[in-house]
Every structure is written in structure tokens, then in C-alpha cells.
mmCIF file of C-alpha atoms in Angstrom:
data_model
loop_
_atom_site.group_PDB
_atom_site.id
_atom_site.type_symbol
_atom_site.label_atom_id
_atom_site.label_comp_id
_atom_site.label_asym_id
_atom_site.label_seq_id
_atom_site.Cartn_x
_atom_site.Cartn_y
_atom_site.Cartn_z
ATOM 1 C CA MET L 1 -24.958 -1.136 36.402
ATOM 2 C CA ALA L 2 -26.249 2.657 37.324
ATOM 3 C CA ARG L 3 -22.607 3.391 39.048
ATOM 4 C CA LEU L 4 -20.894 2.015 36.349
ATOM 5 C CA GLN L 5 -22.770 4.264 33.638
ATOM 6 C CA LYS L 6 -21.934 7.228 36.294
ATOM 7 C CA ILE L 7 -18.078 6.189 35.910
ATOM 8 C CA VAL L 8 -18.102 6.248 32.268
ATOM 9 C CA ILE L 9 -20.189 9.485 31.949
ATOM 10 C CA ALA L 10 -18.068 11.080 34.393
ATOM 11 C CA THR L 11 -14.784 9.855 32.641
ATOM 12 C CA LEU L 12 -15.992 10.999 29.192
ATOM 13 C CA SER L 13 -16.710 14.301 30.586
ATOM 14 C CA LEU L 14 -13.117 14.914 31.491
ATOM 15 C CA ALA L 15 -12.016 13.566 28.412
ATOM 16 C CA PHE L 16 -14.189 16.073 26.575
ATOM 17 C CA ILE L 17 -12.827 18.919 29.097
ATOM 18 C CA PHE L 18 -9.370 17.962 28.924
ATOM 19 C CA GLY L 19 -9.820 18.184 25.271
ATOM 20 C CA LEU L 20 -11.421 21.709 25.292
ATOM 21 C CA ILE L 21 -8.244 22.841 27.757
ATOM 22 C CA ALA L 22 -5.832 21.642 25.137
ATOM 23 C CA THR L 23 -7.192 23.474 22.298
ATOM 24 C CA GLN L 24 -7.754 26.471 24.278
ATOM 25 C CA ILE L 25 -3.762 26.291 25.243
ATOM 26 C CA VAL L 26 -2.951 25.912 21.361
ATOM 27 C CA ALA L 27 -5.138 28.735 20.448
ATOM 28 C CA SER L 28 -3.717 30.900 22.644
ATOM 29 C CA THR L 29 -0.376 30.663 21.950
ATOM 30 C CA GLY L 30 -1.156 30.911 18.594
ATOM 31 C CA GLN L 31 0.310 27.648 17.571
ATOM 32 C CA THR L 32 -1.537 25.198 15.312
ATOM 33 C CA PRO L 33 -1.524 21.489 15.792
ATOM 34 C CA VAL L 34 1.236 19.819 14.192
ATOM 35 C CA GLN L 35 0.604 17.995 10.893
ATOM 36 C CA ASP L 36 2.785 16.787 7.922
ATOM 37 C CA ALA L 37 2.922 18.849 4.888
ATOM 38 C CA PRO L 38 2.675 17.091 1.771
ATOM 39 C CA PRO L 39 5.708 15.944 0.590
ATOM 40 C CA ARG L 40 7.130 19.170 -2.497
ATOM 41 C CA ILE L 41 8.817 16.524 -4.836
ATOM 42 C CA ASP L 42 9.324 17.113 -9.026
ATOM 43 C CA PRO L 43 7.592 15.232 -11.478
ATOM 44 C CA PRO L 44 9.163 12.074 -12.668
ATOM 45 C CA PHE L 45 9.510 12.880 -16.364
ATOM 46 C CA ALA L 46 10.909 15.362 -17.735
ATOM 47 C CA ASP L 47 8.115 16.503 -20.179
ATOM 48 C CA LEU L 48 5.208 15.760 -17.894
ATOM 49 C CA ARG L 49 2.293 17.984 -18.436
ATOM 50 C CA THR L 50 -0.644 18.410 -16.139
ATOM 51 C CA SER L 51 -2.889 16.950 -18.934
ATOM 52 C CA ASP L 52 -0.840 13.861 -18.898
ATOM 53 C CA LEU L 53 -2.323 13.228 -14.681
ATOM 54 C CA ARG L 54 -5.966 11.749 -14.136
ATOM 55 C CA ASP L 55 -6.647 11.098 -10.257
ATOM 56 C CA SER L 56 -7.249 7.434 -9.642
ATOM 57 C CA PHE L 57 -6.449 7.353 -6.387
ATOM 58 C CA ASP L 58 -10.089 6.135 -5.056
ATOM 59 C CA GLU L 59 -10.972 4.204 -8.111
ATOM 60 C CA GLN L 60 -11.445 0.728 -7.616
ATOM 61 C CA HIS L 61 -8.597 -1.769 -9.152
ATOM 62 C CA PHE L 62 -8.876 -5.751 -8.967
ATOM 63 C CA GLY L 63 -11.041 -5.476 -5.943
ATOM 64 C CA HIS L 64 -8.872 -2.955 -3.680
ATOM 65 C CA ARG L 65 -8.705 1.143 -3.973
ATOM 66 C CA HIS L 66 -5.666 1.740 -6.275
ATOM 67 C CA GLU L 67 -4.063 4.512 -3.696
ATOM 68 C CA ALA L 68 -1.907 5.369 -6.464
ATOM 69 C CA ILE L 69 -2.060 7.356 -9.888
ATOM 70 C CA ASP L 70 -0.996 5.541 -13.387
ATOM 71 C CA ILE L 71 1.327 7.936 -15.824
ATOM 72 C CA MET L 72 0.861 6.348 -19.079
ATOM 73 C CA GLU L 73 4.294 6.939 -21.544
ATOM 74 C CA PRO L 74 5.983 5.458 -23.933
ATOM 75 C CA LEU L 75 7.798 2.504 -23.299
ATOM 76 C CA GLY L 76 11.414 2.979 -22.272
ATOM 77 C CA THR L 77 10.549 6.602 -21.324
ATOM 78 C CA PRO L 78 13.626 7.784 -18.405
ATOM 79 C CA ILE L 79 11.732 7.686 -14.976
ATOM 80 C CA ARG L 80 13.333 10.204 -12.672
ATOM 81 C CA SER L 81 13.413 10.376 -9.050
ATOM 82 C CA VAL L 82 10.806 12.793 -7.635
ATOM 83 C CA ASP L 83 12.884 13.828 -4.447
ATOM 84 C CA ASP L 84 16.619 13.237 -2.609
ATOM 85 C CA GLY L 85 16.954 10.077 -0.892
ATOM 86 C CA ARG L 86 17.907 6.377 -0.828
ATOM 87 C CA ILE L 87 16.637 3.481 -2.459
ATOM 88 C CA ARG L 88 15.233 1.372 -0.187
ATOM 89 C CA LYS L 89 13.871 -1.661 -1.895
ATOM 90 C CA LEU L 90 14.470 -3.299 -5.577
ATOM 91 C CA PHE L 91 11.859 -5.915 -5.927
ATOM 92 C CA LEU L 92 9.725 -7.819 -8.334
ATOM 93 C CA SER L 93 6.039 -8.363 -7.650
ATOM 94 C CA ARG L 94 3.494 -10.101 -9.518
ATOM 95 C CA ALA L 95 1.252 -7.017 -9.532
ATOM 96 C CA GLY L 96 3.678 -4.198 -9.762
ATOM 97 C CA GLY L 97 6.421 -6.002 -11.558
ATOM 98 C CA THR L 98 9.449 -4.386 -11.920
ATOM 99 C CA THR L 99 9.590 -1.531 -8.748
ATOM 100 C CA ILE L 100 11.522 0.696 -7.078
ATOM 101 C CA TYR L 101 10.748 2.147 -2.965
ATOM 102 C CA GLN L 102 12.658 5.004 -2.324
ATOM 103 C CA PHE L 103 12.603 6.835 0.967
ATOM 104 C CA ASN L 104 12.970 10.447 1.238
ATOM 105 C CA ASP L 105 16.093 12.021 3.567
ATOM 106 C CA SER L 106 13.887 12.085 6.382
ATOM 107 C CA GLY L 107 12.932 8.748 6.083
ATOM 108 C CA SER L 108 9.186 10.096 6.545
ATOM 109 C CA TYR L 109 8.070 9.160 2.963
ATOM 110 C CA CYS L 110 8.118 6.487 0.700
ATOM 111 C CA TYR L 111 7.649 7.101 -3.049
ATOM 112 C CA TYR L 112 6.832 3.937 -4.918
ATOM 113 C CA TYR L 113 7.459 3.021 -8.370
ATOM 114 C CA ALA L 114 6.225 0.185 -10.078
ATOM 115 C CA HIS L 115 5.604 -1.571 -13.901
ATOM 116 C CA LEU L 116 8.932 -0.657 -14.768
ATOM 117 C CA ASP L 117 10.429 -1.889 -17.942
ATOM 118 C CA HIS L 118 14.045 -1.955 -16.128
ATOM 119 C CA TYR L 119 16.180 -0.214 -13.537
ATOM 120 C CA VAL L 120 18.953 2.183 -14.830
ATOM 121 C CA ASP L 121 22.242 0.106 -14.683
ATOM 122 C CA ASP L 122 23.880 -0.557 -11.459
ATOM 123 C CA LEU L 123 21.031 0.839 -9.244
ATOM 124 C CA ARG L 124 21.151 -0.542 -5.990
ATOM 125 C CA GLU L 125 19.359 -0.938 -2.646
ATOM 126 C CA GLY L 126 20.753 1.661 -0.212
ATOM 127 C CA GLN L 127 21.797 3.835 -2.861
ATOM 128 C CA ARG L 128 21.595 7.604 -2.347
ATOM 129 C CA VAL L 129 19.889 9.135 -5.369
ATOM 130 C CA PHE L 130 18.712 12.797 -6.330
ATOM 131 C CA ARG L 131 15.816 14.408 -7.335
ATOM 132 C CA GLY L 132 15.707 14.256 -10.798
ATOM 133 C CA GLN L 133 18.314 11.266 -11.508
ATOM 134 C CA ILE L 134 17.432 8.569 -13.882
ATOM 135 C CA ILE L 135 16.162 5.575 -11.827
ATOM 136 C CA GLY L 136 14.687 3.375 -14.199
ATOM 137 C CA TYR L 137 12.118 3.010 -17.464
ATOM 138 C CA VAL L 138 8.519 2.997 -17.938
ATOM 139 C CA GLY L 139 7.398 -0.719 -19.004
ATOM 140 C CA THR L 140 4.468 -3.163 -18.566
ATOM 141 C CA SER L 141 5.893 -5.650 -15.884
ATOM 142 C CA GLY L 142 3.500 -6.719 -13.251
ATOM 143 C CA ASP L 143 -0.039 -6.727 -13.933
ATOM 144 C CA ALA L 144 0.225 -3.702 -16.228
ATOM 145 C CA SER L 145 -1.677 -4.471 -19.480
ATOM 146 C CA PRO L 146 1.272 -4.866 -22.228
ATOM 147 C CA ASN L 147 -0.029 -2.245 -24.609
ATOM 148 C CA ALA L 148 -0.106 0.435 -22.278
ATOM 149 C CA PRO L 149 3.291 1.255 -20.733
ATOM 150 C CA GLN L 150 3.049 3.091 -17.519
ATOM 151 C CA LEU L 151 4.344 4.487 -14.341
ATOM 152 C CA HIS L 152 2.134 3.269 -11.408
ATOM 153 C CA PHE L 153 3.222 5.970 -8.806
ATOM 154 C CA ALA L 154 2.292 5.979 -5.039
ATOM 155 C CA ILE L 155 3.390 7.949 -1.737
ATOM 156 C CA PHE L 156 3.113 6.732 1.657
ATOM 157 C CA ARG L 157 3.839 8.336 5.096
ATOM 158 C CA LEU L 158 5.856 6.016 6.704
ATOM 159 C CA ASP L 159 4.964 4.803 10.189
ATOM 160 C CA ASP L 160 7.688 5.107 13.052
ATOM 161 C CA ASP L 161 9.061 1.245 12.179
ATOM 162 C CA LYS L 162 9.840 2.355 8.493
ATOM 163 C CA ARG L 163 8.729 -0.680 6.730
ATOM 164 C CA TRP L 164 9.035 -0.176 2.811
ATOM 165 C CA TRP L 165 5.888 -1.917 2.098
ATOM 166 C CA LYS L 166 3.620 -0.204 4.619
ATOM 167 C CA GLY L 167 2.607 3.130 5.361
ATOM 168 C CA THR L 168 -0.326 5.571 5.529
ATOM 169 C CA PRO L 169 -1.112 5.922 1.330
ATOM 170 C CA ILE L 170 -1.669 9.868 0.143
ATOM 171 C CA ASN L 171 -3.110 10.802 -3.089
ATOM 172 C CA PRO L 172 0.075 11.914 -5.305
ATOM 173 C CA TYR L 173 -2.134 13.479 -7.623
ATOM 174 C CA PRO L 174 -2.667 17.025 -6.348
ATOM 175 C CA ILE L 175 1.023 16.482 -5.124
ATOM 176 C CA LEU L 176 2.444 16.013 -8.877
ATOM 177 C CA LEU L 177 -0.299 18.803 -10.006
ATOM 178 C CA GLU L 178 1.785 20.878 -7.919
ATOM 179 C CA ALA L 179 5.031 20.048 -8.987
ATOM 180 C CA VAL L 180 3.995 20.142 -12.971
ATOM 181 C CA LYS L 181 3.348 23.896 -12.005
ATOM 182 C CA ARG L 182 6.204 24.784 -10.355
ATOM 183 C CA ILE L 183 8.401 23.156 -12.796
ATOM 184 C CA PRO L 184 6.417 22.877 -16.492
ATOM 185 C CA PRO L 185 7.884 20.923 -18.856
ATOM 186 C CA THR L 186 9.695 22.281 -21.589
ATOM 187 C CA ASP L 187 10.109 21.481 -25.530
ATOM 188 C CA ASN L 188 13.039 20.922 -27.554
ATOM 189 C CA ALA L 189 13.506 24.566 -27.982
ATOM 190 C CA GLY L 190 13.531 25.093 -23.912
ATOM 191 C CA ILE L 191 10.240 27.169 -24.104
ATOM 192 C CA ALA L 192 7.884 26.280 -21.280
ATOM 193 C CA THR L 193 4.955 24.350 -22.655
ATOM 194 C CA ASN L 194 2.143 23.219 -20.420
#
């Protein structure tokens, strides 16, 4: 037993030392470890304001972490693609209702749009879409309240297997705040309002 403990301690010590060496090598080259930057997206609505956004990513909804935000908009409001990419999946589910899964061009992120009333005419899986293109309309499908039209919006960092239903959830709230500040909404006179 004592010999096994010595082996375990020696192994852990070597792992720690190699970790320190790797950190020093990275520091000496002036490089930082590679980390994915959050996606740079546009707002899903032409007139979205920072006051329209509320961070509900960590809230409990129906017994699980929300991992998305809900943006309240009038029924039938056009939803715009937040990034260039492809429609990966059009799906009808009990919880999300009428949904769209869109991958960005590099296939590293998936954008999930849920509770839609309907898709834009002729939208199909595999279709190329562009940032700002209308892809659907706000609704109350799935488990959304019939009195609360909304867009349930989520972002997932995709794994190597690129499954549309699975990935690492990323909080869209700060990403959308940055998008709205970068591209402020305009009123009918073309004057920026935020």
C-alpha cells in the first residue's frame, strides 16, 4: 500500500511539474493559451434595444437551467439571422415549438431560435442564410405562454461531432448586449435610438 501511495504521489508531482513547464513555455513565447472568442453576432430584431434584454440564462425554468434568454416581442415580429451560416435543422418540439437550429459558417457555434409562429416562406434545412436575413416570425409555439409572444434564443459551442441538439451552452445576454451597442436600433426617421 505504501508503494502504491509513493507511485501516485510521484505521478501527481510529475504532472504538476510538466504543467508548470508548459505554462512557462507559453509565457516565454508571449502567447496565450488558445480560447474561443465569443461569436460576434447581430441582433435578431431590427429594433432591439438593451432595455429589451434580460439575463435569464441561469434561472430555473421547468426544473432545469434555462441556458437561453427570452426576448419579448409582438406576435409576428420578423426574426433575423444573427450570423452568416446554414440552417442545420428545422424542428417541431413540445418545449420549443417551431424552432430553427442555425450553424455559423465555421461550424463552431449553433444558434437556436424557438417559440416561432412560423418560418419565412421556403426556408429549408441546409439553406445558406446571411446575417440580418429574415428567417422566421415571433410566436407562442411550444411551452410559451399564449399571452407572451417571444423569441427563446440560445447559443451553443459545438463539439467535434457537430450535433445540432448538443453543445456547450453560452450565455447570449452579454453577446447580444454588445451587438445592440454596436448596431443600435433606428426609429422611422433613421435616427439611432437606444
